[in-house]
Short mmCIF file of C-alpha atoms in Angstrom, two decimals:
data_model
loop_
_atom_site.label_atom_id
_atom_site.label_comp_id
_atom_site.label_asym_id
_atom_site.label_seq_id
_atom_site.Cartn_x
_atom_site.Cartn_y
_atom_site.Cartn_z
CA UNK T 1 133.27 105.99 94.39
CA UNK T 2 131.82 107.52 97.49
CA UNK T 3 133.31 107.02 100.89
CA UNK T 4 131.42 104.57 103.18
CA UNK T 5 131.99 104.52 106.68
CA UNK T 6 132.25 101.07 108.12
CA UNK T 7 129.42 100.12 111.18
CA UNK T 8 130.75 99.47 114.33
CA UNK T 9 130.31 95.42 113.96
CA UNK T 10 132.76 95.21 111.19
CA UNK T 11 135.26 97.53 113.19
CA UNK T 12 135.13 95.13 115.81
CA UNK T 13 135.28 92.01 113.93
CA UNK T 14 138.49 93.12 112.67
CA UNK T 15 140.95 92.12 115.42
CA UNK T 16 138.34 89.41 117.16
CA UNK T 17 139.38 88.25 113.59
CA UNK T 18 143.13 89.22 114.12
CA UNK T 19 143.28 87.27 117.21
CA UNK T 20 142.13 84.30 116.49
CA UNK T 21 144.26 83.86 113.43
CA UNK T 22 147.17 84.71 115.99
CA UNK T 23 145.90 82.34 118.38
CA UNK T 24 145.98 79.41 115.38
CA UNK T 25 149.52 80.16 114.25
CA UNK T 26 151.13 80.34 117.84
CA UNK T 27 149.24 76.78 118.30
CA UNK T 28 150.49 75.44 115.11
CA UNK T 29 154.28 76.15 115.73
CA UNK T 30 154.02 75.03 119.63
CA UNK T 31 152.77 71.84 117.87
CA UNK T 32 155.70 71.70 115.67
CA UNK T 33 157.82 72.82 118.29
CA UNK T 34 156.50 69.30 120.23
CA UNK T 35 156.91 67.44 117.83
CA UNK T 36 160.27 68.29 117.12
CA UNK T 37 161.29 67.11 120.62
CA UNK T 38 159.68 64.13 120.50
CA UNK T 39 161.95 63.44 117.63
CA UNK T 40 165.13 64.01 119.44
CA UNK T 41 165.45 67.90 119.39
CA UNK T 42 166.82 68.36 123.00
CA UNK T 43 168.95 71.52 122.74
CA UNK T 44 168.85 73.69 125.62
CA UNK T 45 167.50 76.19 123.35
CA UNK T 46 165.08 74.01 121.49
CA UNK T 47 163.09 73.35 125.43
CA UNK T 48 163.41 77.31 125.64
CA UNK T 49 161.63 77.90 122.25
CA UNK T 50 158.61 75.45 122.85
CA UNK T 51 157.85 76.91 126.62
CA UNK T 52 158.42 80.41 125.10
CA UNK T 53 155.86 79.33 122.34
CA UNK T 54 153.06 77.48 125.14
CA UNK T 55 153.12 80.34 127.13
CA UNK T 56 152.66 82.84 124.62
CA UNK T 57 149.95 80.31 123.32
CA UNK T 58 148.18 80.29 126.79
CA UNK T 59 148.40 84.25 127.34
CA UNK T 60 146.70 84.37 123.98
CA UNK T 61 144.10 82.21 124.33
CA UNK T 62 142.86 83.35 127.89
CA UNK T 63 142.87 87.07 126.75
CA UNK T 64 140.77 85.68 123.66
CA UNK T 65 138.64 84.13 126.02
CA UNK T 66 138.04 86.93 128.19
CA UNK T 67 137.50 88.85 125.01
CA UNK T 68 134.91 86.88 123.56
CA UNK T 69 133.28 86.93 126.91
CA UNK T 70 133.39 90.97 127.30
CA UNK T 71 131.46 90.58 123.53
CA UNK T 72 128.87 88.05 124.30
CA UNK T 73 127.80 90.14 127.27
CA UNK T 74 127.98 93.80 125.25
CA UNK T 75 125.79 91.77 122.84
CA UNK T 76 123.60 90.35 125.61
CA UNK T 77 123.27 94.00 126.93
CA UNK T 78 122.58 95.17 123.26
CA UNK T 79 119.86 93.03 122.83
CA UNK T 80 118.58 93.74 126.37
CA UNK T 81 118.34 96.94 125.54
CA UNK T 82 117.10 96.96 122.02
CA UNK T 83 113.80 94.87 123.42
CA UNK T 84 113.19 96.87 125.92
CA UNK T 85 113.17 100.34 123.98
CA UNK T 86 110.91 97.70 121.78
CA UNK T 87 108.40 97.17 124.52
CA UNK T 88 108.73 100.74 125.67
CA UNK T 89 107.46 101.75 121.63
CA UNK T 90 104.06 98.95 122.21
CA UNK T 91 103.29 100.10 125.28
CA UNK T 92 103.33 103.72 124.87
CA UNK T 93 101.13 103.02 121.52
CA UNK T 94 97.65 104.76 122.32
CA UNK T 95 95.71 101.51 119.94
CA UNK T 96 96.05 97.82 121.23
CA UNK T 97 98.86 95.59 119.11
CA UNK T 98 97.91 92.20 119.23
CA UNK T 99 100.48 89.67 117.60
CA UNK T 100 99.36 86.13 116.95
CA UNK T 101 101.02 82.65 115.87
CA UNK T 102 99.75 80.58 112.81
CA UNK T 103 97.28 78.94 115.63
CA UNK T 104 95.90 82.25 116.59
CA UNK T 105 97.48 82.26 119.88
CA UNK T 106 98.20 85.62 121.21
CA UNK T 107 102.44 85.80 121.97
CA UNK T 108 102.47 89.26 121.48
CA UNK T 109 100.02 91.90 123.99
CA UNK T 110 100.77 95.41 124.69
CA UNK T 111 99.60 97.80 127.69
CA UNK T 112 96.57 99.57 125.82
CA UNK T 113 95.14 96.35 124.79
CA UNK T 114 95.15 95.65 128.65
CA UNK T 115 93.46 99.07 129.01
CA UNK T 116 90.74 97.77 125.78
CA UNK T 117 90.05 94.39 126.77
CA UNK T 118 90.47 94.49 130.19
CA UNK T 119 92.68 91.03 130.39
CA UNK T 120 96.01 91.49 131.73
CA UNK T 121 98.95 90.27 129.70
CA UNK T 122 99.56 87.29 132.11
CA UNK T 123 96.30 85.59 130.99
CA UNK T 124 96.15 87.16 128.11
CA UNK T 125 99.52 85.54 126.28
CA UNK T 126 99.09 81.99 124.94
CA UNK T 127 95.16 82.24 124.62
CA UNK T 128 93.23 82.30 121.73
CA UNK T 129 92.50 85.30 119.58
CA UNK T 130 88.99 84.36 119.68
CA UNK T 131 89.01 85.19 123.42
CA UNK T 132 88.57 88.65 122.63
CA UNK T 133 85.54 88.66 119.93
CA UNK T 134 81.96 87.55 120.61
CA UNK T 135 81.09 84.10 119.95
CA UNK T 136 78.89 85.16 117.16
CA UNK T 137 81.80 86.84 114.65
CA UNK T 138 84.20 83.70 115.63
CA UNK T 139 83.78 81.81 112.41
CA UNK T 140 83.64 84.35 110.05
CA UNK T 141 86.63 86.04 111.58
CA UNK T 142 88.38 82.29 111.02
CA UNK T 143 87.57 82.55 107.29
CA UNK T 144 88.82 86.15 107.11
CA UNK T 145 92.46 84.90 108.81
CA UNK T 146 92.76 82.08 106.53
CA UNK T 147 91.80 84.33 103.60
CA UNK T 148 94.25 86.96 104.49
CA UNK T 149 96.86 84.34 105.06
CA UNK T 150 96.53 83.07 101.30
CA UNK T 151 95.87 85.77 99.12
CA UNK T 152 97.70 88.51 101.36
CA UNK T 153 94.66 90.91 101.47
CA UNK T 154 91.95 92.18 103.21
CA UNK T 155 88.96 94.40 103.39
CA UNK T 156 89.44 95.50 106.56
CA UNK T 157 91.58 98.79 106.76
CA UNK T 158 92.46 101.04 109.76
CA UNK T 159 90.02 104.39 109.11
CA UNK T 160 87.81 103.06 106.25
CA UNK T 161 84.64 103.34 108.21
CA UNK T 162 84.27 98.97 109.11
CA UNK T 163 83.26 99.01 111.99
CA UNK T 164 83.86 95.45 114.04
CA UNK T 165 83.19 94.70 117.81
CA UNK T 166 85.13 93.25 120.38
CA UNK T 167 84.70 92.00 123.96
CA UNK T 168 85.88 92.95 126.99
CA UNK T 169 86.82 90.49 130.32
CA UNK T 170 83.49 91.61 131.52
CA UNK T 171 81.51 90.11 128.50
CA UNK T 172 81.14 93.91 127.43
CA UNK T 173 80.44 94.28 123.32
CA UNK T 174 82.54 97.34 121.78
CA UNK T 175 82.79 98.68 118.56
CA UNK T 176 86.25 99.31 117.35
CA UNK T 177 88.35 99.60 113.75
CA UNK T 178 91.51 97.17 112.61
CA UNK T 179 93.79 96.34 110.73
CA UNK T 180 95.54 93.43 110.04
CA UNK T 181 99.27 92.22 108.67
CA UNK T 182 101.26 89.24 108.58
CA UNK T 183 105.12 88.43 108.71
CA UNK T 184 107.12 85.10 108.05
CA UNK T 185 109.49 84.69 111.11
CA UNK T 186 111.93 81.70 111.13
CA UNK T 187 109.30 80.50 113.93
CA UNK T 188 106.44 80.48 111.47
CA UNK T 189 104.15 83.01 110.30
CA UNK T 190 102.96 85.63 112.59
CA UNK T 191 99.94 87.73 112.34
CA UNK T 192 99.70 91.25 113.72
CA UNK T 193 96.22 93.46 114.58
CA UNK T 194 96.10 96.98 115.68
CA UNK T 195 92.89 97.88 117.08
CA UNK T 196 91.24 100.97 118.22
CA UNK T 197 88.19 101.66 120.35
CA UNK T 198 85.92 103.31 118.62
CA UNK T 199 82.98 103.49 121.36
CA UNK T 200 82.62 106.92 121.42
CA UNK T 201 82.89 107.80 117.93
CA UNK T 202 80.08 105.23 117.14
CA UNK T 203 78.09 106.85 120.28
CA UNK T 204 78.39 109.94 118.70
CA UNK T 205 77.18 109.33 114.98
CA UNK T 206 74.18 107.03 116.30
CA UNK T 207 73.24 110.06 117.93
CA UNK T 208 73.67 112.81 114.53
CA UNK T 209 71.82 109.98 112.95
CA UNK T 210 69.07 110.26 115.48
CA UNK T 211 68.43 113.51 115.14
CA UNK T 212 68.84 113.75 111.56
CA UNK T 213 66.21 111.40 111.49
CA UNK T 214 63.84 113.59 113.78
CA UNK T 215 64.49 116.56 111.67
CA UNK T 216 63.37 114.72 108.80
CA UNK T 217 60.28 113.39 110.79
CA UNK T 218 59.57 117.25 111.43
CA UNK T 219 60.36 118.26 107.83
CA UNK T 220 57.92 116.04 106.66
CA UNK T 221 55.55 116.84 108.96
CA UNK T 222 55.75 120.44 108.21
CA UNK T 223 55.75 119.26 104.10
CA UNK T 224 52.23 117.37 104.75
CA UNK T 225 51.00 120.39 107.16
CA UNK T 226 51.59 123.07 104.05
CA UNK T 227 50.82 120.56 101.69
CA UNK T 228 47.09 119.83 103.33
CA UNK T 229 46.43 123.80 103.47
CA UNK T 230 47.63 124.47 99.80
CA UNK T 231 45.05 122.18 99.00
CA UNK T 232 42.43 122.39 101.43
CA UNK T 233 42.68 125.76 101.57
CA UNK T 234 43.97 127.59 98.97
CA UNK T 235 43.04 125.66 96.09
CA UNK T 236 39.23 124.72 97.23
CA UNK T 237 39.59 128.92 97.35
CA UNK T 238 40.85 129.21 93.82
CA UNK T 239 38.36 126.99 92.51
CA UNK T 240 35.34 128.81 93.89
CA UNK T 241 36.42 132.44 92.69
CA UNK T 242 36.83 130.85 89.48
CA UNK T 243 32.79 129.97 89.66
CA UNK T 244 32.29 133.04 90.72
CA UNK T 245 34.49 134.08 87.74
CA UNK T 246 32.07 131.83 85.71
CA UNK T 247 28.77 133.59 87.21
CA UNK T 248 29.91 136.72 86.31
CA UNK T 249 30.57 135.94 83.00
CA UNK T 250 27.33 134.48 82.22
CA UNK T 251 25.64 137.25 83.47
CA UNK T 252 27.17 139.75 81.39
CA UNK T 253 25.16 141.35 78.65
CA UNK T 254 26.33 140.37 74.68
CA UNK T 255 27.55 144.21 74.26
CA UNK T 256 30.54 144.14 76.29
CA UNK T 257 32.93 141.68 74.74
CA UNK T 258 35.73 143.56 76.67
CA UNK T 259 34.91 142.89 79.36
CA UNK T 260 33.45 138.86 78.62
CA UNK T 261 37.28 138.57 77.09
CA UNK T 262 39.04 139.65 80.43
CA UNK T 263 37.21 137.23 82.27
CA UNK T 264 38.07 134.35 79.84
CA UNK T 265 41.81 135.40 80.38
CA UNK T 266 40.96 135.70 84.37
CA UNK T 267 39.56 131.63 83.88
CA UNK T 268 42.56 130.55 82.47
CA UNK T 269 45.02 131.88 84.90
CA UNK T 270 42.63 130.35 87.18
CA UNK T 271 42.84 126.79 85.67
CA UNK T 272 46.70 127.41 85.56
CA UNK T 273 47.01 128.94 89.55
CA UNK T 274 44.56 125.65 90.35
CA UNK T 275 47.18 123.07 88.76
CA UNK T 276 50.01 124.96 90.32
CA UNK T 277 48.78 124.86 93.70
CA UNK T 278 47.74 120.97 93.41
CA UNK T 279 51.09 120.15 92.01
CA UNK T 280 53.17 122.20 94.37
CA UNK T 281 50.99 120.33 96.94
CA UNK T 282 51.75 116.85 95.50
CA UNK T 283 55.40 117.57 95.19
CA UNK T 284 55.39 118.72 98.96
CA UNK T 285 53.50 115.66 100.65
CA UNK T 286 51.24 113.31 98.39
CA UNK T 287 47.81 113.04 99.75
CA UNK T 288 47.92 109.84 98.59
CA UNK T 289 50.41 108.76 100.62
CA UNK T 290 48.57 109.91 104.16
CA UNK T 291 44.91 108.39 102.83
CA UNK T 292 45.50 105.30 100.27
CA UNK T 293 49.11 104.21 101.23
CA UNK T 294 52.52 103.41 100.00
CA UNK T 295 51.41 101.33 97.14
CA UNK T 296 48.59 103.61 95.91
CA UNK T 297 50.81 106.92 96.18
CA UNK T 298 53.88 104.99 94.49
CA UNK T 299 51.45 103.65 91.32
CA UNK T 300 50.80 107.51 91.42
CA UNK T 301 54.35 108.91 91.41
CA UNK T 302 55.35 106.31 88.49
CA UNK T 303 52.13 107.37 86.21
CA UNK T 304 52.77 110.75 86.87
CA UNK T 305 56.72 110.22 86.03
CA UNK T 306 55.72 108.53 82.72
CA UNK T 307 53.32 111.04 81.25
CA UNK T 308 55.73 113.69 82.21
CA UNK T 309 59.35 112.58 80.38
CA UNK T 310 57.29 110.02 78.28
CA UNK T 311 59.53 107.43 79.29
CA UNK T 312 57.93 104.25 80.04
CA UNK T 313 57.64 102.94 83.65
CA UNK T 314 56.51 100.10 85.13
CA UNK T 315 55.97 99.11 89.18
CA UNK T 316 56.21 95.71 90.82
CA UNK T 317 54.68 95.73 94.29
CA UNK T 318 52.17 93.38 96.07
CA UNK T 319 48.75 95.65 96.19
CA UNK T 320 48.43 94.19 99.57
CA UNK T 321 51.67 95.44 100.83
CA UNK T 322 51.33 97.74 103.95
CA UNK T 323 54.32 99.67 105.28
CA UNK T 324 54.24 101.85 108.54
CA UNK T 325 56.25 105.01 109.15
CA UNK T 326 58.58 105.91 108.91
CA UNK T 327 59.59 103.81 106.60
CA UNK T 328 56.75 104.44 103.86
CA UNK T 329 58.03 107.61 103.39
CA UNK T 330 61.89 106.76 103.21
CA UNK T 331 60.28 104.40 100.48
CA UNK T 332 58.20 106.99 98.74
CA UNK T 333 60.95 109.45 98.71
CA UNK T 334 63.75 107.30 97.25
CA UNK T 335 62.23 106.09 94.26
CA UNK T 336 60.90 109.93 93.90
CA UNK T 337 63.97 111.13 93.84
CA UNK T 338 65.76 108.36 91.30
CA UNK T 339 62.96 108.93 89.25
CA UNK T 340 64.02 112.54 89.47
CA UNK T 341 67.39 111.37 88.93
CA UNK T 342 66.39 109.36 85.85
CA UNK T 343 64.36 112.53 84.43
CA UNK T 344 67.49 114.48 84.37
CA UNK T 345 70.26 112.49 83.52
CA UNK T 346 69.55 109.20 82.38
CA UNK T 347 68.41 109.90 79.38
CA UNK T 348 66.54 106.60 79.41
CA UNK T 349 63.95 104.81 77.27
CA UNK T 350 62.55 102.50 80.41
CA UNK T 351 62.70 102.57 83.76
CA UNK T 352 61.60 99.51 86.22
CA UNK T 353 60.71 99.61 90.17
CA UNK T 354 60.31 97.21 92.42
CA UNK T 355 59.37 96.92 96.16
CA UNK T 356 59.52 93.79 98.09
CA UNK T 357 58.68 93.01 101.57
CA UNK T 358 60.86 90.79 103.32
CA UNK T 359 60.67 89.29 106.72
CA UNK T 360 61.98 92.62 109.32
CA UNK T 361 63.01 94.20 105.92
CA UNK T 362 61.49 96.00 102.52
CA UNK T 363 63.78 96.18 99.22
CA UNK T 364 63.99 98.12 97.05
CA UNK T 365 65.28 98.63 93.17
CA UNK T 366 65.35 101.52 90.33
CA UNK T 367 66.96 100.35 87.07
CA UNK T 368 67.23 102.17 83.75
CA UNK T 369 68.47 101.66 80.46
CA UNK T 370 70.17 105.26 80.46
CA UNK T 371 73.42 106.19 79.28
CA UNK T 372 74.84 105.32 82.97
CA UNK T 373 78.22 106.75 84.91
CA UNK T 374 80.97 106.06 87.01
CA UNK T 375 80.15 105.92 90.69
CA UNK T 376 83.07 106.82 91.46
CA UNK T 377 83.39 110.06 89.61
CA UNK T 378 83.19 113.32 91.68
CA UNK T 379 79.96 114.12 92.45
CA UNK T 380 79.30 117.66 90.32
CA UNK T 381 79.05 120.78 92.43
CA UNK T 382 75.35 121.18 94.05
CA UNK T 383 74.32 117.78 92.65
CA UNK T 384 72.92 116.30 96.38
CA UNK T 385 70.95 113.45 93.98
CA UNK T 386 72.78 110.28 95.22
CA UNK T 387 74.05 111.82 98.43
CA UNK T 388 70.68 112.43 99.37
CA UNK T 389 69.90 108.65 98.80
CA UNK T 390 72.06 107.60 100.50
CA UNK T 391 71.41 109.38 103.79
CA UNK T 392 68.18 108.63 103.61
CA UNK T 393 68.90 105.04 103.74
CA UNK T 394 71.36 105.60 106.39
CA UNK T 395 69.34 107.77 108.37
CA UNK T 396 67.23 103.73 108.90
CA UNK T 397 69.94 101.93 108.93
CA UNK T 398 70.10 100.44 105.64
CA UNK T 399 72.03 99.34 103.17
CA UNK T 400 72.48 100.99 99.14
CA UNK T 401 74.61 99.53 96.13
CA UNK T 402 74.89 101.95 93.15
CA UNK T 403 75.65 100.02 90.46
CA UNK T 404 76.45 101.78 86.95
CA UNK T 405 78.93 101.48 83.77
CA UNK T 406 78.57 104.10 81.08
CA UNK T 407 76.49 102.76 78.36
CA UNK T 408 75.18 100.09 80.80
CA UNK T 409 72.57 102.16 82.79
CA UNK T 410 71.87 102.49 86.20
CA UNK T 411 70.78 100.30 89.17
CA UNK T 412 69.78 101.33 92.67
CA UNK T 413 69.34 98.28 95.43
CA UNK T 414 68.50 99.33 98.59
CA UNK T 415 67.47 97.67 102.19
CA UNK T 416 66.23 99.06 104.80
CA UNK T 417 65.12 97.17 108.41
CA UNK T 418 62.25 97.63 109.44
CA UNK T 419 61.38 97.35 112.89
CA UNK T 420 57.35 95.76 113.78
CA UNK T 421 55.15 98.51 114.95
CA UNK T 422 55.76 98.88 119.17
CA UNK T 423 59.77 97.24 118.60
CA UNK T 424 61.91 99.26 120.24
CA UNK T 425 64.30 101.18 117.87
#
């Protein structure tokens, strides 16, 4: 058996123990020793024995006393010093620790959640946790306690991308990230939140996200700009050399069938180059979409889709609807590209769309019967499909749920906000 070293409690309970068992027995024969004399024992030696015995009793039991003492304060300083290297280890914490009873009332409140909040720790302590959240996320942050306190879980994690706010002593709103735990004390159970600021951060990807969004404002303008030459220009160009192809060819004489068979080759690369061009053009920036709409240039994209993998599929959308940009294209393009999606992988019988428009939002859904995946797979190398979904839906602040089992088939929901033409963003 390996050596173990004993702590230095035990070593010192040793004697304390020692002593008082001394202190006992020297008590118990002083007793006898009185007792004995109070029977009769009056010897000159029998009177020397008991005073021998109470003194030796009385030395004992002072230096016990003092000893004890000497202990109680080393302990005192122990613990003195054991909550202050405590308090020392909160304070110098960079994220705010707030500890809270079962009635949400804050006992515990170190120095950076001073710095966060802006409340000092004397007003702070003994208020409610609430004090520190706008009024608006109150309740719901009730039901998420009381949840957390039953089951022992929650959703929010420290560096999972939730997002929460806060509120500072000057009514400020803040964004910041927690995390949440919970300990039974002998006082009752105690709940414990580390919280970080997160201000900046959030500053920072609302402004990536802003100019993502005007670089795809520019990319599509530069896809309609190319797209309205290819077929403005070049393909109104095609078209008339091929009647000029035509004119030639009728004016040829019967004896040169050379010549006559050149220029029906030269027709059909001209009926090819024409259909290249308009496709190319469609595929770029839908006319469609810029004269007739969202509607008109979606009913196109799902006929086209349909002839094309000869899978059928059908599109549910008010004729009526109207949808201002940006967010027409952000429409068009996502169900483009899980049609594309569908078209590739799938391998689906039927595919259904809908578009709804809600009150300040539009939704949006793509489901096929395909032979579906696991989201949460590793996307394959240069497959930007879903990614590219879902930072398009970002990019407007919306929301996505990719929902798929294999065998089960796919289903894209997406919702986007849409602000009223002249809101500010």
């Amino acid at each position: 058996m390996p050596y173990t070293s004993l702590g230095p409690s035990y070593q010192a309970a040793v004697p304390q123990r020692s002593a008082a068992l001394a202190l006992a027995l020297l008590a118990a024969l002083t007793l006898l020793a009185c007792l004995g004399l109070a029977a009769g024992w009056r010897s000159g030696l029998a009177m020397a024995v008991v005073v021998a015995l109470a003194a030796a009793t009385a030395v004992l039991a002072v230096f016990h006393a003092r000893r004890e003492a000497v202990q109680r304060r080393a302990s005192g300083h122990a613990l003195d010093g054991a909550a202050a290297r405590f308090a020392g280890l909160l304070d110098s914490a960079m994220d705010a620790i707030i500890t809270v009873d079962g009635e949400q009332r804050i006992v515990l409140y170190n120095r950076a959640a001073e710095k966060i909040f802006g409340w000092p720790s004397q007003q702070a302590l003994g208020e409610r946790l609430e004090t520190l959240m706008p009024a608006r996320f109150r309740a719901r942050h009730g039901e998420h306690v009381q949840r957390f306190s039953a089951l022992g879980t929650t959703s929010r994690r420290m560096g999972d991308g939730t997002v929460l706010y806060g509120q500072r002593a000057n009514g400020e709103e803040f964004p910041m990230e927690a995390s949440i735990s919970q300990l039974e004390t002998a006082e009752g159970r105690l709940f414990t939140v580390i919280l970080r600021d997160v201000t900046e951060r959030v500053r920072t990807q609302e402004e990536l996200r802003a100019f993502a969004s005007e670089a795809h404002a520019i990319l599509e303008g530069e896809k309609t700009r190319i797209a309205r030459e290819l077929h403005d220009e070049l393909a109104q160009s095609l078209t008339a050399l091929k009647m000029d192809t035509i004119w030639v060819r009728d004016k040829l004489s019967g004896d040169e069938p050379v010549v006559a068979a050149k220029l029906g080759d030269m027709l059909g690369m001209l009926d090819t180059t024409v259909a290249a061009t308009r496709r190319i053009a469609a595929d770029l920036r839908p006319l469609l979409l810029d004269d007739l709409g969202l509607v008109a240039a979606t009913e196109w994209l799902v006929q086209n889709f349909g002839q094309r993998t000869g899978v059928a599929c059908t599109l549910s959308v008010d004729e009526e609807m109207e949808l201002h940009e940006p967010y027409a294209t952000a429409v068009f393009r996502i169900v483009q590209e899980s049609l594309a999606n569908v078209a590739k992988h799938a391998q689906a019988s039927q595919v259904e769309v809908r578009i709804d428009r809600l009150p300040g939002a539009v939704e949006l859904r793509v489901r096929d019967n395909g032979r579906g995946f696991l989201p949460a797979t590793p996307r394959k190398p240069y497959s930007l499909g879903l990614m590219g979904l879902r930072e398009r839906t970002q990019l407007l602040k919306g929301d996505i749920i990719i929902d798929s089992q294999p065998g089960q088939g796919t289903c894209i929901d997406v919702r986007i906000p849409v602000l009223e033409t002249g809101a500010a963003s």
